[in-house]
Tab-separated table of C-alpha atoms (C1' of nucleotides) in Angstrom:
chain	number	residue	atom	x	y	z
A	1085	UNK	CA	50.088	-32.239	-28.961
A	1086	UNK	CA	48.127	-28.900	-28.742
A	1087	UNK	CA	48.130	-26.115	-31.042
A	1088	UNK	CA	47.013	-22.267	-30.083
A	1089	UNK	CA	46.529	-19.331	-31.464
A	1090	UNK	CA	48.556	-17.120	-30.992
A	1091	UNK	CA	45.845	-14.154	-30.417
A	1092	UNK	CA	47.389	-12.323	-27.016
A	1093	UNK	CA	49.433	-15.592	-26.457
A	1094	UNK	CA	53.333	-15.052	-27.135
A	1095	UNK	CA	55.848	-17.375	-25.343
A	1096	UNK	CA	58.718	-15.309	-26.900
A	1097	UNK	CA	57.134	-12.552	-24.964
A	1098	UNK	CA	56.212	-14.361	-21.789
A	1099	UNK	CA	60.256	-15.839	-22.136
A	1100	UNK	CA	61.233	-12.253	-21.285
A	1101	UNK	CA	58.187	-10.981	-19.267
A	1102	UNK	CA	60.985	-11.760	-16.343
A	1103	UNK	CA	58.282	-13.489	-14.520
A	1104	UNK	CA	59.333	-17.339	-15.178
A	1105	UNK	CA	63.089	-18.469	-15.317
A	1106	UNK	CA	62.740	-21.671	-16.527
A	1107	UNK	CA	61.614	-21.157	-20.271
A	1108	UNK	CA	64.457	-20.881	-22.281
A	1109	UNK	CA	64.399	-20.791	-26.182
A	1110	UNK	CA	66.685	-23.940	-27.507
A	1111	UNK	CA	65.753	-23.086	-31.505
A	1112	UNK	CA	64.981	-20.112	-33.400
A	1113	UNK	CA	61.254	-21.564	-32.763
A	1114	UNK	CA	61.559	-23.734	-29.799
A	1115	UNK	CA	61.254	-23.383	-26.405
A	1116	UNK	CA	62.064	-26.088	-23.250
A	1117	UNK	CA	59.749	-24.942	-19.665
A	1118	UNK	CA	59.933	-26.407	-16.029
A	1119	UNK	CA	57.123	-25.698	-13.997
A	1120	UNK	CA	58.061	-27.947	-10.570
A	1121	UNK	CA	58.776	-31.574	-11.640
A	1122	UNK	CA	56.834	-30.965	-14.966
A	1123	UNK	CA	58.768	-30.197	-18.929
A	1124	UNK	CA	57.139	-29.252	-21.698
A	1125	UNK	CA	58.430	-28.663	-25.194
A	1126	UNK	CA	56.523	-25.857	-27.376
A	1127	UNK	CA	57.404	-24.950	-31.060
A	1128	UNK	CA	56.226	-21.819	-32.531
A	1129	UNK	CA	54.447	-21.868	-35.701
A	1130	UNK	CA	53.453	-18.858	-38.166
A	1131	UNK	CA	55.276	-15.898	-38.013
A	1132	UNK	CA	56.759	-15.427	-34.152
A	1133	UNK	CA	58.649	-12.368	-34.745
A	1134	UNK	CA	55.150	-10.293	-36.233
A	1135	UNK	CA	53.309	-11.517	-33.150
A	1136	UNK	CA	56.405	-11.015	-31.073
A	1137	UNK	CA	56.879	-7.618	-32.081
A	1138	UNK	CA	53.603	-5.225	-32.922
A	1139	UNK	CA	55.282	-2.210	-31.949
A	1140	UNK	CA	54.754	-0.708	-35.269
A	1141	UNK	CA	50.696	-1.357	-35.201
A	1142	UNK	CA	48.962	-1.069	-31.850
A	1143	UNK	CA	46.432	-2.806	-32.340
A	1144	UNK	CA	47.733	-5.873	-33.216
A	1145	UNK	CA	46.677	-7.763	-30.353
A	1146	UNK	CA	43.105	-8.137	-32.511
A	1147	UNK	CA	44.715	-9.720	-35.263
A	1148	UNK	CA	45.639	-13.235	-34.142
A	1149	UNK	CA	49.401	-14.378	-35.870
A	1150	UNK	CA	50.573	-17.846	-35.910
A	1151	UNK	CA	50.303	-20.320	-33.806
A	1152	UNK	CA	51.903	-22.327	-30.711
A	1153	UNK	CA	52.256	-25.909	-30.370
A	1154	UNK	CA	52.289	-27.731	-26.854
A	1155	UNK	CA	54.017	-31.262	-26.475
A	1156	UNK	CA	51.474	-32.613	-24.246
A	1157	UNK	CA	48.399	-34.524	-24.208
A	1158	UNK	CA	45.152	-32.867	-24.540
A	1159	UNK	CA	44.434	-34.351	-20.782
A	1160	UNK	CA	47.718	-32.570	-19.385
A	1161	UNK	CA	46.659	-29.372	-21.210
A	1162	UNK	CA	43.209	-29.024	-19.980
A	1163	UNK	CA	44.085	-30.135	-16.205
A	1164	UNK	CA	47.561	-28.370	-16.131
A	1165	UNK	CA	48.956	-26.303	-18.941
A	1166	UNK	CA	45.752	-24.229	-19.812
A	1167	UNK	CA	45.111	-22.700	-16.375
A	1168	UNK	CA	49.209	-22.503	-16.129
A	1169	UNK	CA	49.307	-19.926	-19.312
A	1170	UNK	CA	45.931	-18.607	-18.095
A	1171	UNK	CA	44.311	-19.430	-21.098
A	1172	UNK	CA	40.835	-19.288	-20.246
A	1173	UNK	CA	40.914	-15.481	-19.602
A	1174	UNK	CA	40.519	-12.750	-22.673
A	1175	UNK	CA	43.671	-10.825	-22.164
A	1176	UNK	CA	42.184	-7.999	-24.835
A	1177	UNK	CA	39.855	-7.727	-22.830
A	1178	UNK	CA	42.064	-6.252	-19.875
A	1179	UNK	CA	44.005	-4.252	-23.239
A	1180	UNK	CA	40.678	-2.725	-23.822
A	1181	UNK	CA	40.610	-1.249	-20.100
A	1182	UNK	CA	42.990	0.839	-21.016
A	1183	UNK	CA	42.953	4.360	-20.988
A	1184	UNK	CA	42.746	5.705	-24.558
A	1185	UNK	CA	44.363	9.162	-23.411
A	1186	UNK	CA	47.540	7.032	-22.299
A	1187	UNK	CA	49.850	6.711	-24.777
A	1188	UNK	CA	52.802	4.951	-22.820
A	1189	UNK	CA	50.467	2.282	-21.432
A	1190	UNK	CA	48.354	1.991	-24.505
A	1191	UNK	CA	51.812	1.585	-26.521
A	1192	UNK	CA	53.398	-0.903	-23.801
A	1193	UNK	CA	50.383	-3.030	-24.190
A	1194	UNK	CA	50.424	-3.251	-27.848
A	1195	UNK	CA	54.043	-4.212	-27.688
A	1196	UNK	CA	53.468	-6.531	-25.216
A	1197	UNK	CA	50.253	-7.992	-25.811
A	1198	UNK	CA	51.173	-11.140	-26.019
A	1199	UNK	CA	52.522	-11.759	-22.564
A	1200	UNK	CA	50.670	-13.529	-19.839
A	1201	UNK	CA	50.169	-13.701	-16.238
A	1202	UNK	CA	51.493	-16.949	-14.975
A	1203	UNK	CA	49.782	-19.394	-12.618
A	1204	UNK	CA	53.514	-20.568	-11.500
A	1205	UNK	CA	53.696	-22.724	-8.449
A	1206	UNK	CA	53.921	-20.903	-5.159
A	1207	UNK	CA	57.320	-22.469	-3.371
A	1208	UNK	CA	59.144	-22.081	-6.584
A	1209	UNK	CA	58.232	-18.056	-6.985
A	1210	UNK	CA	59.272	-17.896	-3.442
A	1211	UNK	CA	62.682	-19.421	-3.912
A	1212	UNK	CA	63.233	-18.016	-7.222
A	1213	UNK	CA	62.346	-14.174	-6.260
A	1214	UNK	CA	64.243	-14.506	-3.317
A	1215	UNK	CA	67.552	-14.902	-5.457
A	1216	UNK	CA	66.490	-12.552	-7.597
A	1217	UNK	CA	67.608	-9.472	-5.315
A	1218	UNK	CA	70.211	-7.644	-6.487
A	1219	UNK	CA	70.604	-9.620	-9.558
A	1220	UNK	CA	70.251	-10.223	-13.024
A	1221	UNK	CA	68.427	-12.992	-15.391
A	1222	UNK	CA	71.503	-14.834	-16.477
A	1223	UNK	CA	72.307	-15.134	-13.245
A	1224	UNK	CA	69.098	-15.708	-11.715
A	1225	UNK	CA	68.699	-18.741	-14.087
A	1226	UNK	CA	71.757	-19.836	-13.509
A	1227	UNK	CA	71.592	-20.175	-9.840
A	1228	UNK	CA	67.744	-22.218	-10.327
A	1229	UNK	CA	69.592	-24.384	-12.474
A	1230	UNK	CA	72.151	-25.187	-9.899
A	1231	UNK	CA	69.864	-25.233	-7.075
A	1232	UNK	CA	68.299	-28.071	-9.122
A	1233	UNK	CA	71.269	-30.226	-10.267
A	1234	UNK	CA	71.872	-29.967	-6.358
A	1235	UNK	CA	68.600	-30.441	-4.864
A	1236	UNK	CA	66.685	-31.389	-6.970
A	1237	UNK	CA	65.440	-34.710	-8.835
A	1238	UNK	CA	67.097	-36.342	-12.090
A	1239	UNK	CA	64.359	-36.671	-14.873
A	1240	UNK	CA	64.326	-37.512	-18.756
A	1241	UNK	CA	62.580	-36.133	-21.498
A	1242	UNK	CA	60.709	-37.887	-23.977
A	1243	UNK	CA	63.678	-37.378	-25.732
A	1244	UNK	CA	66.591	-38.487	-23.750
A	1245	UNK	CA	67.453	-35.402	-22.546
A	1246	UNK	CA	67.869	-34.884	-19.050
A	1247	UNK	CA	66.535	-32.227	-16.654
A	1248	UNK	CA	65.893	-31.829	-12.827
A	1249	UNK	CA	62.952	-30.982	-11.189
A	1250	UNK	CA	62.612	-28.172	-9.009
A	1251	UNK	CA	64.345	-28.377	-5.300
A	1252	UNK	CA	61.519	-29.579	-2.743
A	1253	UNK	CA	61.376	-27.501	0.577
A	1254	UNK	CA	61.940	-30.743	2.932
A	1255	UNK	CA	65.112	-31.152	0.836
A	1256	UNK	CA	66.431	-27.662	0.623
A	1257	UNK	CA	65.376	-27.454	3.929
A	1258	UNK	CA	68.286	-29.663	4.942
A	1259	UNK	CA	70.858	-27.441	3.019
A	1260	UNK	CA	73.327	-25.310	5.161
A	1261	UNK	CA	73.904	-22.069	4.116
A	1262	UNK	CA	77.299	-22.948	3.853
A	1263	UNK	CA	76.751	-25.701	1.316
A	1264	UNK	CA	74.186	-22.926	-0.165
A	1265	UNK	CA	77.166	-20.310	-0.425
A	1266	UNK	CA	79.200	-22.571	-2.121
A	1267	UNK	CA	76.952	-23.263	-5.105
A	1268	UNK	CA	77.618	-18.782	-5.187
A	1269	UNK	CA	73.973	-17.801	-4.356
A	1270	UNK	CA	76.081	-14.831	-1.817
A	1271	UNK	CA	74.403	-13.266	0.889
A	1272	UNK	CA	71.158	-14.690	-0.302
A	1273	UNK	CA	71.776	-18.078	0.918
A	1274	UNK	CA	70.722	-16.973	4.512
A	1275	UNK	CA	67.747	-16.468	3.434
A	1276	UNK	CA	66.982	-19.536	1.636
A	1277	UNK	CA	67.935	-21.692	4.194
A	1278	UNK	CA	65.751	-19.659	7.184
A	1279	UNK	CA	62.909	-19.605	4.402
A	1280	UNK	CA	63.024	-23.523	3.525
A	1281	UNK	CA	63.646	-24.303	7.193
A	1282	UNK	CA	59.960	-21.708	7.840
A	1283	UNK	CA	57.836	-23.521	5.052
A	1284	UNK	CA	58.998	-27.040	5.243
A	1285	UNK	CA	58.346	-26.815	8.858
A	1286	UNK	CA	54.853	-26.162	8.374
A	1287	UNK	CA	55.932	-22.059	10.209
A	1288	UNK	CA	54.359	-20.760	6.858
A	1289	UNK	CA	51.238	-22.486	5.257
A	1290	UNK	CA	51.071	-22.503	1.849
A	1291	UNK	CA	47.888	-23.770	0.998
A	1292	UNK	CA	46.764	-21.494	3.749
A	1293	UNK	CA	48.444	-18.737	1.717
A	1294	UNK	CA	46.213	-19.747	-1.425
A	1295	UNK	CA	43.093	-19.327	0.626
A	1296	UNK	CA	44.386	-15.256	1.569
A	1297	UNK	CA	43.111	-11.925	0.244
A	1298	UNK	CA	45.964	-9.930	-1.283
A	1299	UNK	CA	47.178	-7.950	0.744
A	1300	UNK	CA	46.462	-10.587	4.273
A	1301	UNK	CA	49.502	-12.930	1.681
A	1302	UNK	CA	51.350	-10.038	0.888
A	1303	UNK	CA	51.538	-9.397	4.861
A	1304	UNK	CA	51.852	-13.300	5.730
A	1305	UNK	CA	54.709	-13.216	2.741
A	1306	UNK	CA	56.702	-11.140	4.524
A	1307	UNK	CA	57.548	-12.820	8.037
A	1308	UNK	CA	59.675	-15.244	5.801
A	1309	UNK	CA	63.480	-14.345	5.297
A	1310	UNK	CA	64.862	-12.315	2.978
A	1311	UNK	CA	60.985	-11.320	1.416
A	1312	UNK	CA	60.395	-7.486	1.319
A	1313	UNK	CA	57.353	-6.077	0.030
A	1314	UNK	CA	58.892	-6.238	-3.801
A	1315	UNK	CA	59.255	-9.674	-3.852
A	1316	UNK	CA	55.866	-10.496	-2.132
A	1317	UNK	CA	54.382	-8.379	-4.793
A	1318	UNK	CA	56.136	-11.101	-7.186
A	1319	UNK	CA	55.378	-13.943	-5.313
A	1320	UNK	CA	51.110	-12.254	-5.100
A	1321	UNK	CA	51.340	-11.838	-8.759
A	1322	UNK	CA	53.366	-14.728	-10.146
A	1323	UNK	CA	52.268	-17.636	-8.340
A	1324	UNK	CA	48.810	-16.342	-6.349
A	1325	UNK	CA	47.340	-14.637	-9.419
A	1326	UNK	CA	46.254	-11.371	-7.062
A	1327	UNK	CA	46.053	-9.304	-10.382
A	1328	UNK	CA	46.197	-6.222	-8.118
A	1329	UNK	CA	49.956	-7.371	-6.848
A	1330	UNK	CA	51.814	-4.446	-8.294
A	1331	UNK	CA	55.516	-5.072	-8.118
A	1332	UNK	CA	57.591	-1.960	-8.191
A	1333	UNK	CA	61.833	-2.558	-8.545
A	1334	UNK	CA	64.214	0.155	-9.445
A	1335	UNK	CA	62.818	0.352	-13.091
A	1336	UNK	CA	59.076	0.372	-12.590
A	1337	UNK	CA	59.949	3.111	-9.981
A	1338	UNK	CA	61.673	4.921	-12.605
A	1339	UNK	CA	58.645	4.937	-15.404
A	1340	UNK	CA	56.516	5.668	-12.710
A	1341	UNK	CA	58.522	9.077	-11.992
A	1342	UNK	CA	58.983	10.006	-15.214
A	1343	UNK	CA	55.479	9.212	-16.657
A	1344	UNK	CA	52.986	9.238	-13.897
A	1345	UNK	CA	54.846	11.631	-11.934
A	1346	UNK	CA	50.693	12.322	-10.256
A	1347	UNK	CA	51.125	8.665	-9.772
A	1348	UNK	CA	50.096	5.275	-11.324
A	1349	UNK	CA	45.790	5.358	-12.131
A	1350	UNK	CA	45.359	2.385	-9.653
A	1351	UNK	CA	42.052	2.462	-8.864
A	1352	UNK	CA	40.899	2.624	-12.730
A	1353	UNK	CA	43.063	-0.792	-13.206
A	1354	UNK	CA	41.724	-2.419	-10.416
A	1355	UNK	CA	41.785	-6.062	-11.096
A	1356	UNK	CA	44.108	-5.884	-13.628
A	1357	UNK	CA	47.429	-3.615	-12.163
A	1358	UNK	CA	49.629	-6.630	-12.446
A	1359	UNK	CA	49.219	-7.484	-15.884
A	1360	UNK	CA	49.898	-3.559	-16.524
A	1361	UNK	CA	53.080	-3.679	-14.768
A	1362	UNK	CA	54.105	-6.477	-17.065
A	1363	UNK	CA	53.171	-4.825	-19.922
A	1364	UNK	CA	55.185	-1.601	-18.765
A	1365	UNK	CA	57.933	-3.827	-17.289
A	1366	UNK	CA	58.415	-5.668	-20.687
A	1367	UNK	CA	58.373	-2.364	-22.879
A	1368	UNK	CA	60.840	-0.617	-20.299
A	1369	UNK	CA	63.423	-3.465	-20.608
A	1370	UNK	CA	63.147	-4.146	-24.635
A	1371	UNK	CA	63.146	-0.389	-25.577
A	1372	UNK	CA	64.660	1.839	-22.784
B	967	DG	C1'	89.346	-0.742	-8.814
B	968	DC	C1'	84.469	0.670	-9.350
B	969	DT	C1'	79.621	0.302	-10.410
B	970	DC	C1'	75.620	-2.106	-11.215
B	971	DA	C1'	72.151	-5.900	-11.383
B	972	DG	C1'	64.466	-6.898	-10.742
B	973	DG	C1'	66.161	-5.734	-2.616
B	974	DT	C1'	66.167	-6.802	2.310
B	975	DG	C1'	67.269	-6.184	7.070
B	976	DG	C1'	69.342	-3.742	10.633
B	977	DT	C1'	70.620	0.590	12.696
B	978	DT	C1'	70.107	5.323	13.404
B	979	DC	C1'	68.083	9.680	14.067
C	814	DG	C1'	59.283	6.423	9.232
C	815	DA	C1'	62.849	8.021	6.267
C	816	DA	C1'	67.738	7.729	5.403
C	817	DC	C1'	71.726	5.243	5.332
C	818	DC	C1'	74.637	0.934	4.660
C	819	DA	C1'	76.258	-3.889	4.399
C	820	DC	C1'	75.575	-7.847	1.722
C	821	DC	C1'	77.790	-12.308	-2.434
C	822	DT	C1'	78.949	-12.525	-7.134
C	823	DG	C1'	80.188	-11.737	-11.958
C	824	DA	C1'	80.189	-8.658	-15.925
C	825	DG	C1'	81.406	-4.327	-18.199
DNA sequence: GCTCAGGTGGTTC
DNA sequence: GAACCACCTGAG
């Protein structure tokens, strides 16, 4: 068991950052994540909703609130869970980049400021932004969930509760798209199958992908099926950590008209553009 | 019935 | 290279 404080650390927030699909709240204070074959139960202690919320003082992110409590052993959390949540990095520090003169982005990260950039494993971003075209969470999770009962591997929690393990590519690999189609993942299934078929057969490297510059795996991202330059942006920021990965769907597009109309100040948020998209991204879908 | 939901790929000019 | 349009599915 680990405890944290909650000071820019919010898995309420991070639940509906949109950027993982397998944390789900089971409690008013718990929360079940997969990340691959791995589960982890957390518990939120303190006061979740006053670190949760903040809109009413922006600079809330100073004053730490509460605290978060990992099921795990302190071995699993320094060799797995604390470079997962990217704990070793001073997210107030990137809050402090921000342009004082910018009200919408200074508010959004005050709102926000307890969400984090993922270190989410690479096939399972790929997968999992693939089905999210043209789609919404519910369904999103829905589908992962399925894709796992199918393909996926039977596990327990400490417990008794069962789970499955995220699909492996040799496995889904061996999917039709008809079988695919059937478990209602639509037009998408196409590309699942071509994409599995591309990485389990070594076509696509991914540890070579982990060795690329941004934009050389946003480029290399693409040649798979069904990956556009959206959902490379996802898979760049989610899983890769290239904090310049800057995804931009319908409702990014439509802040960015409306309030940087001159466009987005990406050169002053160099190193850090992806954790401002989540920060406008989160703000956009809570209060638009 | 129609539109929309975190887009992509193919075709066309 | 910009402007269409088809594409599965389920909810409102």
């Amino acid at each position: 068991m680990v405890t944290i404080e909650n000071n820019c650390f919010s898995i309420p927030q991070i639940c509906e950052s949109g950027q993982c699909f397998r944390l789900d709240a089971v409690s008013e204070d718990t929360y079940e994540l997969l990340a691959g074959s791995r589960y982890l139960r957390i518990k939120i202690r303190g006061n979740p909703e006053e670190t949760a919320g903040g809109e009413e003082n922006a600079s809330a992110h100073t004053h730490a609130c509460g605290e978060t409590i990992l099921y795990c052993t302190q071995e699993e959390y320094e060799t797995f869970w604390k470079e997962y949540f990217d704990l070793t990095v001073s997210y107030s520090d990137y809050i402090d980049q921000i342009d004082r003169d910018d009200d919408y982005l200074t508010g959004a990260a005050a709102f926000g400021s307890g969400i984090r950039i993922l270190r989410q494993d690479t096939w399972e971003m790929i997968i999992t932004f693939i089905l999210s075209q043209q789609n919404n969470i519910p369904r999103i999770k829905g589908l992962i969930r399925t894709l796992g009962e199918r393909y996926g591997e039977r596990r327990e929690t400490p417990d008794g509760r069962i789970y499955y393990t995220f699909p492996r590519a040799e496995k889904l690999s061996q999917a039709t798209e008809e079988e695919l189609r059937e478990l209602k993942l639509g037009y998408r299934s196409k590309y699942i199958c071509q994409t599995a078929k591309m990485i389990a057969g070594g076509e696509i490297d991914l540890d070579a992908l982990k060795e690329m510059e941004y934009t050389e795996a946003r480029t290399e991202l693409m040649r798979l099926s069904g990956i556009g330059g959206k959902v490379a942006d996802c898979i760049c920021l989610f899983a890769l950590h290239h904090m310049d990965a800057f995804p931009v769907d319908t409702h990014i597009k439509k802040v960015l008209e409306r309030h940087y109309p001159d466009g987005f100040p990406f050169e002053r948020y160099k190193g850090c553009a992806g954790v401002m998209q989540q920060y406008i991204f989160y703000y956009d879908l809570k209060c638009r």
